[in-house]
């Protein structure tokens, strides 16, 4: 059973054309994360939501925004995609952020591969 | 010193071999440790959380040595389907959520 679902799996957009990626989860986890992963690199955390509380990473460009309208859904908006934004975008969830009893274990969705033309 | 450092690999082993991956981390107060596997162009999938007492799941055994700041993953009787990149992942002290990834070690199991 899919637990973290991402749509679409593949997205092609034009340079500068806004794009929205979607993530949903059936785990009822409190925390949802967005990562960017480029070829042969480790995933890079962009931001996360702890419940409704948005937490941006210091080096995430302003071009990247996120929305979490409810517990199950989280969106990544790229306002003006550049060629350098072509990557795999991974959504992940965890029950909590604490380090006890595995509550911080993160589960990844299958990713959306973004191509920018 | 890198925050999370893994064997660079790649590892090429025959089916049935035992293979061990090693990982060291820089922050002695870190609390959470994981092994993920990632297939080419797919998402990281949790293989095991790593506990202080060590833990085993079938052919996979993970160990943690806090004194040496060292984590290991042992795969016994390797299968073709074990071919993947293995990522050592740590939540470093000072963050209660941020995964710090090692660069990964590519394993290829050959028939």
Short mmCIF file of N, CA and C in Angstrom, two decimals, chain A residues 24 28 57 60 87 96 98 111:
data_model
loop_
_atom_site.label_atom_id
_atom_site.label_comp_id
_atom_site.label_asym_id
_atom_site.label_seq_id
_atom_site.Cartn_x
_atom_site.Cartn_y
_atom_site.Cartn_z
N UNK A 24 1.10 13.48 -0.99
CA UNK A 24 0.08 13.12 -0.01
C UNK A 24 0.56 11.91 0.78
N UNK A 28 -0.66 9.67 8.44
CA UNK A 28 -1.06 10.62 9.48
C UNK A 28 0.15 11.15 10.28
N UNK A 57 14.83 25.96 5.20
CA UNK A 57 16.26 25.84 5.38
C UNK A 57 16.91 27.15 4.90
N UNK A 60 17.69 27.66 1.10
CA UNK A 60 16.66 27.37 0.09
C UNK A 60 16.31 28.66 -0.65
N UNK A 87 15.70 18.36 -11.45
CA UNK A 87 16.15 17.44 -10.40
C UNK A 87 15.02 16.48 -10.08
N UNK A 96 7.31 12.32 13.93
CA UNK A 96 7.69 13.43 14.78
C UNK A 96 9.09 13.87 14.39
N UNK A 98 11.38 14.19 17.07
CA UNK A 98 12.22 13.84 18.21
C UNK A 98 13.04 12.60 17.87
N UNK A 111 9.04 10.25 -5.58
CA UNK A 111 9.70 11.38 -6.23
C UNK A 111 8.99 11.85 -7.49
#
